[in-house]
Each structure stands twice: as C-alpha cells, then as structure tokens.
Amino acid sequence: MHPAVNDFNQELTTLNLGPTHPATHGIFQNILQMDGERIISGVPTIGYIHRAFEKIAERRPFYQITPLTDRMNYCSSPINNMGWHMTVEKLLGVTVPTRAQYMRVIVMELARITDHLICNSILGVDTGAFTGFLYVFQEREKVYEIYEEICGARLTTNMGRVGGMERDFTPVALQKLRDWLKTFPAVMREFEKMFNRNRIFMDRTQNVGGITAEKALNYGFTGPNLRAAGVDYDVRVMNPYSSYQDFDFEIPVGTNGDTYDRFMVRNEEIWQSLRIINQALENLPEGPFHADAPHYYLPPKQAVYQNMEALIYHFKIIMGEIEAPVGEVYHSVEGGNGELGFYLVSDGGRTPYRLHFRRPCFIYYQAYPEMVVGSTLSDAIVTLSSMNVIAGELDA
Amino acid sequence: MAEQNEESPAAQETAAALDPAAQQNAQLLALLHRLFGADAFTDVEEPYGMLTVTTTRERIHDIIAGLQQDQELQLNFLTTMCGMHWPEREGQELGIVYMLHSLVHNIRLRLKIFFPIADPVVPTMTDIYGTANWMEREAYDFYGILFPGHPNLIRILNVEDMDYYPMRKEYALEDGTREDKTDLFFGR
C-alpha cells in the first residue's frame, strides 16, 4: 500500500453526533472518536435542556409539581404523574379507592404502549423502514385522543390528582378506549410481522449494542433494557402499586441484551399492557374516583361556587397552604424506561425540602459508550434508539 | 397519620412482629450490625417502611462494597444517590443519600452520610458501581461535593463555567428583595 494511503487510514476522526441531530432524537451530544467507520471511544454530553426541576420543586406546593413531572419522559407522562401522586399519597397517608387505582392502571398502561410504540417504530426508521412508524404513529394519535377525552390534554397530560383522578372517565372516553382496543391488535400484529422475522432488520439489530446482565445491573439498568439482558425485574411485580397485584400478566425477558432483544421485549410488553388494560376495564369497579381527602384533593369547581368549605379548601390547596407531615419517602413506579423513583424529603413545610427524581434514562445512558465501542456508526444509531433515551428524562 | 405515630412502644412492637416489612428490616439491621459492627450506624429509622441508617464518610465505601459482595443479602443494585443540604446543621451541612436494592430478596436500604460544607470530600463509589459515575457528577454539580478518585468529575447538567453550586439552600429560587411575596403567605 502507498504510504500516504496508510497514513490516511491511521488518522482518527472526531465526530460530534448531535446535539439536535436527527439521529439522536433529542438534545444530547455524543463526541465519537472514529477510526474509519469504527468507533474507538465515545463521550456522551447531556444537560442541554436542564430545567432545574429538583430546585424548582423546592418552592412549589405538591400540585404544582405535577406539570414538572409531565416534562420528564414526555412519551409517557401519565406514568410520571401517577408516580408523583402516589409518592405524595404515601407521605400523607391517603388511601386511594379501587376505581381510581384501576383507572390509573389503564392510563399508565396506555402510556407504556405509546412509549414503546414510539421507541420501536423509530428503531425501524433508523434501520431504514419508515412504513412501520406510520402504522403505529396513527395508533398513538388515537391513544392521545383518549387522553384528551379523559383530561383535555394530549402530551403533557397533568392527569390525576393527589387522592385519585381529576375526573371520572366519561362514556365517550370509555367508548373510544373500547374501540381502540378492538382495532389496535391487528395493527400491532402487522407491525410485528413487518419486523420480527425481517432479514434486514435482524441483521441490523442482532448482536448489536449488546450488554450482559452483570454489566447492566452494575450500570443501574432497569425496565425493558434490563429485562432484554435477562433480568426479570419489574417494579409492577416486585413492589406492586395501584392494584397491579390484581392483574394477570407476564414479564417478557430477553437473553442477549442486544438491540433485537430490546425491540422484542418492548413489543411483548405492549401485548401484556393490553392484557392489563382489558382486565382493568372489565373489572372496573363502581364507586368514587378519588379519595375522601378534602385537605389534599381539589374540590369540583361547581362546589367551590356554592359551598364555603369547598371554597376554603380550594384556596388553601391552590395557595399551597396545606402543610405536609415531616418524613422522607421513596416511591417508584415502572416507567416506560424503567424504575422511575421519587425521593421526597419533607420538613413539615408546604413544599418538599428536597425532591430527587430517579430518572432511569439518566442512570443507564452512561453505559452507552461501552455498548457502542467497536461497532460502526450506523450500529451506534440503532443502539441509541433501541435504548429509548428521552432527553427530558436525561436532564430533568 | 398522626395517630399512627403516637402509638405506645408496646403496640409498635406488636405491629412490628406482625408486619413482614418490619421483620425484614430487623433482620437486615441485625446483618448490618454483624458485618460492620453496631457502632458503624446511627439514627436507625424506618420511614414508610424503608430501613434508613446514618454512617460516616470514613466507613461508607467499605460498607457499600461489603454489601455488594455479601452473598446472603445480595444488595447489589445502586438504585440512586443524591446530595442534600441542611444549612442549620452545624458541621453536618451536606449529606449524601444512597439507596441500595437487593433484586433477589426485594430489600431496600437507605444509607446516609453527613459532613461539613467546609470539607465536602466523599470517597467515590465508581470503583464499585458503574452507575455511580454520573450520580456523583450530579452531586458535584449541584452541591459541590468532591469525590477523589472519580474518573471525570466535571459538571454534568449545568454549564461548565458556573462558579457556584445551585442546589445549596443559600440560593433561593425567587428574588429575595421582593416584599410582596413573603414566606409567611407564599410557599415555604
């Protein structure tokens, strides 16, 4: 070989992948050191949308923290909302009626489905298959219409209240949900058919971006990314909340922890979530949709106009004049990406003294360089999208 | 809520005997004492069912390493860690909370350490847990806690040229000079 060509081959390239690169799906950066197309090392840089939620929360009454949680993993914001409300309920000792718990399960599982749909369909886009994305994106829109019917919002839902739900499911919401449950499985099957045994997709994802179970645990992986590596840890089963113990479902587990396994685990979780929703809908009990906790639960607006006590509670809750007991509480839920935890320290004031979010993305994304070193750039993109890194949850 | 806390010690003991979580915590505490000595832990509490103990920064590294290695308990998952600031606790203004989890036995443990703000140095856990890397960077970024031995202790979420640690309580969120918003009526 000509010496000049040889020199050229030995030159390393520094590639700034992102921020806001179409392939990074969010605002974060990967500074990759590359030898040709092979990645030698990588440094992930985050913090581009850091909004200081933990600090802001120290000045906000509990209700006003709900919108902050919406904006973490915005692909499944109802899960974040519910997790936060459950944390506050644990601190305050509020018991939530069964109907409200089932309603929460329904919206949380809907959120999980939309979260997984986006992750998996974008993974398809990154391997060059755009059609699957269009199939399921439409379904996500339908779920958002159900959210809209339940709470009036689509993406940042602000759904639920301390003690239950903000309002009961309307007949229209239930009808929309039932209609969707009938039509969605066919679309999902079609989506799976398109990818599961697709030679190109399998070649692009199998043995790509793999991680062993030991490594995954060491890096604090949770959720589908950990389960794809073969560890069947699911918060819904290990520490059931919101009556998850009432439902019959399975935890899909992978073996290699590679991109293909992550894809398959998420797909299977969608089916399991559908199972849970069907059971919850079938057994949805009658009764109140919120706890009888006037100190914490906002009264209905009509009552505020007509009832003095309701007016007083409304004012006190909105102005954040309700003091919380002293204590510290950790509560976690199974978010779209894994264990989403809320560590709340209360000093007896009206706002949290300290609020720490255990954001699954933030914790496991640091393993990314190790997962992609030695692979090609296109593999790194596929690995990134299969990990479902959401920038809002990285930075908080 | 309040009534529950005011139960007599005897009633509390009976409740503890019936409550599997309390039993589990008692066993865990006994194990901790056996492994590391009773003098290693102070302020043993169980807020909302999670065993919480305070130790010193001199011992924290050995304890976490020991718990990770322990085959009986298998407390080998660092769920999260975060800093905190209590300005009124003289000599113990800063703190770190570690939360460990045994995925096998489903036991959670919260460990705390406190140290003076004038000397915010804590041993790094990156040699035990890969996940501690960014968590420690976050604690450094927000509270200025230093971790000697950390491979890359730089700010993670805030801009690099920041010269203060924003989560410390000395930085109030709102403009302190505003008189229409006193603490008496708003927020904290």
mmCIF file of N, CA and C in Angstrom, chain A residues 229-311:
data_model
loop_
_atom_site.group_PDB
_atom_site.id
_atom_site.type_symbol
_atom_site.label_atom_id
_atom_site.label_comp_id
_atom_site.label_asym_id
_atom_site.label_seq_id
_atom_site.Cartn_x
_atom_site.Cartn_y
_atom_site.Cartn_z
ATOM 1 N N ALA A 229 -31.672 -7.998 28.832
ATOM 2 C CA ALA A 229 -30.428 -8.677 29.178
ATOM 3 C C ALA A 229 -30.680 -9.925 30.016
ATOM 4 N N GLY A 230 -31.936 -10.198 30.347
ATOM 5 C CA GLY A 230 -32.252 -11.448 31.025
ATOM 6 C C GLY A 230 -32.595 -11.356 32.494
ATOM 7 N N VAL A 231 -32.746 -10.149 33.012
ATOM 8 C CA VAL A 231 -33.102 -9.999 34.431
ATOM 9 C C VAL A 231 -34.577 -9.616 34.508
ATOM 10 N N ASP A 232 -35.366 -10.447 35.180
ATOM 11 C CA ASP A 232 -36.811 -10.183 35.163
ATOM 12 C C ASP A 232 -37.211 -9.284 36.333
ATOM 13 N N TYR A 233 -36.669 -8.088 36.354
ATOM 14 C CA TYR A 233 -37.025 -7.140 37.402
ATOM 15 C C TYR A 233 -38.052 -6.158 36.851
ATOM 16 N N ASP A 234 -39.188 -6.134 37.484
ATOM 17 C CA ASP A 234 -40.251 -5.215 37.096
ATOM 18 C C ASP A 234 -40.871 -4.685 38.385
ATOM 19 N N VAL A 235 -40.932 -3.367 38.504
ATOM 20 C CA VAL A 235 -41.451 -2.776 39.748
ATOM 21 C C VAL A 235 -42.907 -3.173 39.957
ATOM 22 N N ARG A 236 -43.644 -3.337 38.871
ATOM 23 C CA ARG A 236 -45.068 -3.674 38.996
ATOM 24 C C ARG A 236 -45.267 -5.012 39.685
ATOM 25 N N VAL A 237 -44.294 -5.894 39.551
ATOM 26 C CA VAL A 237 -44.419 -7.210 40.164
ATOM 27 C C VAL A 237 -43.735 -7.230 41.528
ATOM 28 N N MET A 238 -42.584 -6.609 41.610
ATOM 29 C CA MET A 238 -41.803 -6.693 42.842
ATOM 30 C C MET A 238 -42.392 -5.823 43.953
ATOM 31 N N ASN A 239 -42.793 -4.627 43.618
ATOM 32 C CA ASN A 239 -43.426 -3.752 44.600
ATOM 33 C C ASN A 239 -44.735 -3.241 44.013
ATOM 34 N N PRO A 240 -45.770 -4.079 43.998
ATOM 35 C CA PRO A 240 -46.993 -3.674 43.295
ATOM 36 C C PRO A 240 -47.595 -2.399 43.897
ATOM 37 N N TYR A 241 -48.044 -1.541 43.039
ATOM 38 C CA TYR A 241 -48.725 -0.322 43.427
ATOM 39 C C TYR A 241 -49.986 -0.238 42.585
ATOM 40 N N SER A 242 -50.916 0.597 42.967
ATOM 41 C CA SER A 242 -52.149 0.792 42.187
ATOM 42 C C SER A 242 -52.793 -0.530 41.769
ATOM 43 N N SER A 243 -52.912 -1.447 42.657
ATOM 44 C CA SER A 243 -53.577 -2.752 42.417
ATOM 45 C C SER A 243 -52.993 -3.561 41.280
ATOM 46 N N TYR A 244 -51.730 -3.438 40.997
ATOM 47 C CA TYR A 244 -51.158 -4.282 39.943
ATOM 48 C C TYR A 244 -51.208 -5.757 40.331
ATOM 49 N N GLN A 245 -51.290 -5.994 41.650
ATOM 50 C CA GLN A 245 -51.350 -7.392 42.083
ATOM 51 C C GLN A 245 -52.651 -8.058 41.652
ATOM 52 N N ASP A 246 -53.658 -7.278 41.287
ATOM 53 C CA ASP A 246 -54.944 -7.854 40.873
ATOM 54 C C ASP A 246 -54.916 -8.387 39.446
ATOM 55 N N PHE A 247 -53.895 -8.032 38.697
ATOM 56 C CA PHE A 247 -53.930 -8.348 37.266
ATOM 57 C C PHE A 247 -52.968 -9.470 36.932
ATOM 58 N N ASP A 248 -53.358 -10.150 35.879
ATOM 59 C CA ASP A 248 -52.600 -11.299 35.436
ATOM 60 C C ASP A 248 -51.774 -10.884 34.220
ATOM 61 N N PHE A 249 -50.460 -10.859 34.353
ATOM 62 C CA PHE A 249 -49.620 -10.528 33.196
ATOM 63 C C PHE A 249 -48.239 -11.127 33.372
ATOM 64 N N GLU A 250 -47.504 -11.180 32.291
ATOM 65 C CA GLU A 250 -46.179 -11.790 32.339
ATOM 66 C C GLU A 250 -45.106 -10.749 32.080
ATOM 67 N N ILE A 251 -43.896 -11.091 32.509
ATOM 68 C CA ILE A 251 -42.770 -10.195 32.294
ATOM 69 C C ILE A 251 -41.912 -10.789 31.181
ATOM 70 N N PRO A 252 -41.924 -10.196 30.006
ATOM 71 C CA PRO A 252 -41.065 -10.719 28.942
ATOM 72 C C PRO A 252 -39.591 -10.472 29.243
ATOM 73 N N VAL A 253 -38.774 -11.467 28.969
ATOM 74 C CA VAL A 253 -37.347 -11.368 29.264
ATOM 75 C C VAL A 253 -36.555 -11.795 28.032
ATOM 76 N N GLY A 254 -35.468 -11.079 27.764
ATOM 77 C CA GLY A 254 -34.606 -11.432 26.633
ATOM 78 C C GLY A 254 -33.426 -12.266 27.088
ATOM 79 N N THR A 255 -32.461 -12.476 26.207
ATOM 80 C CA THR A 255 -31.292 -13.269 26.583
ATOM 81 C C THR A 255 -29.981 -12.533 26.338
ATOM 82 N N ASN A 256 -29.858 -11.857 25.205
ATOM 83 C CA ASN A 256 -28.569 -11.258 24.848
ATOM 84 C C ASN A 256 -28.398 -9.822 25.291
ATOM 85 N N GLY A 257 -29.495 -9.147 25.538
ATOM 86 C CA GLY A 257 -29.393 -7.729 25.866
ATOM 87 C C GLY A 257 -29.000 -6.886 24.675
ATOM 88 N N ASP A 258 -29.211 -7.400 23.466
ATOM 89 C CA ASP A 258 -28.858 -6.612 22.286
ATOM 90 C C ASP A 258 -30.076 -5.839 21.776
ATOM 91 N N THR A 259 -29.867 -5.122 20.689
ATOM 92 C CA THR A 259 -30.912 -4.248 20.178
ATOM 93 C C THR A 259 -32.176 -5.024 19.801
ATOM 94 N N TYR A 260 -31.984 -6.178 19.206
ATOM 95 C CA TYR A 260 -33.120 -7.002 18.798
ATOM 96 C C TYR A 260 -33.931 -7.439 20.015
ATOM 97 N N ASP A 261 -33.237 -7.842 21.066
ATOM 98 C CA ASP A 261 -33.935 -8.272 22.283
ATOM 99 C C ASP A 261 -34.719 -7.125 22.893
ATOM 100 N N ARG A 262 -34.128 -5.949 22.883
ATOM 101 C CA ARG A 262 -34.839 -4.796 23.446
ATOM 102 C C ARG A 262 -36.115 -4.527 22.651
ATOM 103 N N PHE A 263 -35.991 -4.646 21.342
ATOM 104 C CA PHE A 263 -37.156 -4.453 20.476
ATOM 105 C C PHE A 263 -38.237 -5.485 20.798
ATOM 106 N N MET A 264 -37.819 -6.739 20.908
ATOM 107 C CA MET A 264 -38.784 -7.807 21.136
ATOM 108 C C MET A 264 -39.439 -7.684 22.505
ATOM 109 N N VAL A 265 -38.627 -7.332 23.508
ATOM 110 C CA VAL A 265 -39.176 -7.195 24.861
ATOM 111 C C VAL A 265 -40.235 -6.092 24.881
ATOM 112 N N ARG A 266 -39.938 -4.981 24.213
ATOM 113 C CA ARG A 266 -40.920 -3.883 24.202
ATOM 114 C C ARG A 266 -42.201 -4.306 23.479
ATOM 115 N N ASN A 267 -42.041 -5.005 22.360
ATOM 116 C CA ASN A 267 -43.235 -5.457 21.641
ATOM 117 C C ASN A 267 -44.091 -6.351 22.522
ATOM 118 N N GLU A 268 -43.439 -7.271 23.207
ATOM 119 C CA GLU A 268 -44.194 -8.197 24.044
ATOM 120 C C GLU A 268 -44.844 -7.448 25.208
ATOM 121 N N GLU A 269 -44.150 -6.447 25.710
ATOM 122 C CA GLU A 269 -44.729 -5.661 26.813
ATOM 123 C C GLU A 269 -45.990 -4.936 26.368
ATOM 124 N N ILE A 270 -46.035 -4.555 25.105
ATOM 125 C CA ILE A 270 -47.242 -3.903 24.601
ATOM 126 C C ILE A 270 -48.427 -4.873 24.701
ATOM 127 N N TRP A 271 -48.175 -6.133 24.322
ATOM 128 C CA TRP A 271 -49.254 -7.125 24.424
ATOM 129 C C TRP A 271 -49.665 -7.327 25.871
ATOM 130 N N GLN A 272 -48.688 -7.364 26.757
ATOM 131 C CA GLN A 272 -49.014 -7.553 28.176
ATOM 132 C C GLN A 272 -49.794 -6.357 28.711
ATOM 133 N N SER A 273 -49.411 -5.157 28.264
ATOM 134 C CA SER A 273 -50.139 -3.971 28.706
ATOM 135 C C SER A 273 -51.585 -4.027 28.229
ATOM 136 N N LEU A 274 -51.775 -4.518 27.004
ATOM 137 C CA LEU A 274 -53.145 -4.657 26.501
ATOM 138 C C LEU A 274 -53.943 -5.623 27.368
ATOM 139 N N ARG A 275 -53.271 -6.693 27.780
ATOM 140 C CA ARG A 275 -53.930 -7.653 28.675
ATOM 141 C C ARG A 275 -54.387 -6.968 29.956
ATOM 142 N N ILE A 276 -53.481 -6.170 30.514
ATOM 143 C CA ILE A 276 -53.797 -5.492 31.780
ATOM 144 C C ILE A 276 -54.964 -4.529 31.579
ATOM 145 N N ILE A 277 -54.913 -3.761 30.478
ATOM 146 C CA ILE A 277 -55.984 -2.783 30.252
ATOM 147 C C ILE A 277 -57.322 -3.491 30.115
ATOM 148 N N ASN A 278 -57.332 -4.585 29.374
ATOM 149 C CA ASN A 278 -58.587 -5.321 29.196
ATOM 150 C C ASN A 278 -59.134 -5.807 30.530
ATOM 151 N N GLN A 279 -58.228 -6.338 31.366
ATOM 152 C CA GLN A 279 -58.697 -6.814 32.673
ATOM 153 C C GLN A 279 -59.221 -5.670 33.518
ATOM 154 N N ALA A 280 -58.490 -4.560 33.498
ATOM 155 C CA ALA A 280 -58.888 -3.423 34.337
ATOM 156 C C ALA A 280 -60.223 -2.861 33.871
ATOM 157 N N LEU A 281 -60.408 -2.836 32.572
ATOM 158 C CA LEU A 281 -61.648 -2.289 32.023
ATOM 159 C C LEU A 281 -62.823 -3.204 32.348
ATOM 160 N N GLU A 282 -62.558 -4.499 32.241
ATOM 161 C CA GLU A 282 -63.610 -5.468 32.515
ATOM 162 C C GLU A 282 -64.044 -5.424 33.976
ATOM 163 N N ASN A 283 -63.069 -5.265 34.848
ATOM 164 C CA ASN A 283 -63.363 -5.320 36.286
ATOM 165 C C ASN A 283 -63.412 -3.944 36.937
ATOM 166 N N LEU A 284 -63.544 -2.916 36.142
ATOM 167 C CA LEU A 284 -63.540 -1.557 36.693
ATOM 168 C C LEU A 284 -64.665 -1.414 37.717
ATOM 169 N N PRO A 285 -64.314 -1.253 38.993
ATOM 170 C CA PRO A 285 -65.380 -1.221 39.991
ATOM 171 C C PRO A 285 -66.125 0.118 39.984
ATOM 172 N N GLU A 286 -67.335 0.067 40.479
ATOM 173 C CA GLU A 286 -68.082 1.314 40.667
ATOM 174 C C GLU A 286 -67.551 1.989 41.925
ATOM 175 N N GLY A 287 -67.930 3.227 42.112
ATOM 176 C CA GLY A 287 -67.520 3.900 43.334
ATOM 177 C C GLY A 287 -66.825 5.202 43.026
ATOM 178 N N PRO A 288 -66.306 5.839 44.070
ATOM 179 C CA PRO A 288 -65.674 7.152 43.865
ATOM 180 C C PRO A 288 -64.373 7.038 43.079
ATOM 181 N N PHE A 289 -64.060 8.099 42.354
ATOM 182 C CA PHE A 289 -62.821 8.093 41.571
ATOM 183 C C PHE A 289 -61.727 8.914 42.247
ATOM 184 N N HIS A 290 -61.966 9.264 43.500
ATOM 185 C CA HIS A 290 -60.908 9.942 44.269
ATOM 186 C C HIS A 290 -61.140 9.690 45.750
ATOM 187 N N ALA A 291 -60.120 9.910 46.531
ATOM 188 C CA ALA A 291 -60.215 9.653 47.964
ATOM 189 C C ALA A 291 -60.984 10.781 48.641
ATOM 190 N N ASP A 292 -61.548 10.468 49.777
ATOM 191 C CA ASP A 292 -62.233 11.499 50.548
ATOM 192 C C ASP A 292 -61.174 12.207 51.395
ATOM 193 N N ALA A 293 -60.430 13.078 50.757
ATOM 194 C CA ALA A 293 -59.340 13.770 51.441
ATOM 195 C C ALA A 293 -59.398 15.254 51.093
ATOM 196 N N PRO A 294 -60.364 15.961 51.672
ATOM 197 C CA PRO A 294 -60.586 17.351 51.238
ATOM 198 C C PRO A 294 -59.384 18.264 51.437
ATOM 199 N N HIS A 295 -58.494 17.903 52.362
ATOM 200 C CA HIS A 295 -57.314 18.744 52.572
ATOM 201 C C HIS A 295 -56.397 18.723 51.358
ATOM 202 N N TYR A 296 -56.450 17.640 50.607
ATOM 203 C CA TYR A 296 -55.462 17.469 49.536
ATOM 204 C C TYR A 296 -56.077 17.407 48.151
ATOM 205 N N TYR A 297 -57.362 16.983 48.088
ATOM 206 C CA TYR A 297 -57.967 16.787 46.772
ATOM 207 C C TYR A 297 -58.789 18.020 46.405
ATOM 208 N N LEU A 298 -58.487 18.613 45.283
ATOM 209 C CA LEU A 298 -59.196 19.826 44.856
ATOM 210 C C LEU A 298 -60.685 19.540 44.687
ATOM 211 N N PRO A 299 -61.555 20.366 45.283
ATOM 212 C CA PRO A 299 -62.999 20.127 45.129
ATOM 213 C C PRO A 299 -63.455 20.443 43.713
ATOM 214 N N PRO A 300 -64.605 19.882 43.298
ATOM 215 C CA PRO A 300 -65.114 20.220 41.975
ATOM 216 C C PRO A 300 -65.435 21.712 41.879
ATOM 217 N N LYS A 301 -65.285 22.265 40.702
ATOM 218 C CA LYS A 301 -65.429 23.716 40.546
ATOM 219 C C LYS A 301 -66.823 24.197 40.955
ATOM 220 N N GLN A 302 -67.837 23.396 40.628
ATOM 221 C CA GLN A 302 -69.201 23.797 40.958
ATOM 222 C C GLN A 302 -69.362 23.944 42.469
ATOM 223 N N ALA A 303 -68.728 23.028 43.201
ATOM 224 C CA ALA A 303 -68.822 23.081 44.657
ATOM 225 C C ALA A 303 -68.131 24.325 45.200
ATOM 226 N N VAL A 304 -67.072 24.748 44.532
ATOM 227 C CA VAL A 304 -66.338 25.929 45.001
ATOM 228 C C VAL A 304 -67.239 27.162 44.947
ATOM 229 N N TYR A 305 -68.127 27.201 43.955
ATOM 230 C CA TYR A 305 -69.028 28.346 43.829
ATOM 231 C C TYR A 305 -70.125 28.341 44.884
ATOM 232 N N GLN A 306 -70.475 27.156 45.357
ATOM 233 C CA GLN A 306 -71.683 27.060 46.188
ATOM 234 C C GLN A 306 -71.423 26.686 47.638
ATOM 235 N N ASN A 307 -70.260 26.175 47.931
ATOM 236 C CA ASN A 307 -70.025 25.588 49.242
ATOM 237 C C ASN A 307 -68.821 26.268 49.883
ATOM 238 N N MET A 308 -69.008 26.756 51.090
ATOM 239 C CA MET A 308 -67.949 27.538 51.747
ATOM 240 C C MET A 308 -66.689 26.695 52.013
ATOM 241 N N GLU A 309 -66.925 25.453 52.521
ATOM 242 C CA GLU A 309 -65.769 24.602 52.829
ATOM 243 C C GLU A 309 -64.956 24.320 51.564
ATOM 244 N N ALA A 310 -65.710 24.044 50.496
ATOM 245 C CA ALA A 310 -65.019 23.745 49.234
ATOM 246 C C ALA A 310 -64.187 24.940 48.795
ATOM 247 N N LEU A 311 -64.752 26.136 48.967
ATOM 248 C CA LEU A 311 -64.024 27.353 48.587
ATOM 249 C C LEU A 311 -62.740 27.489 49.411
#
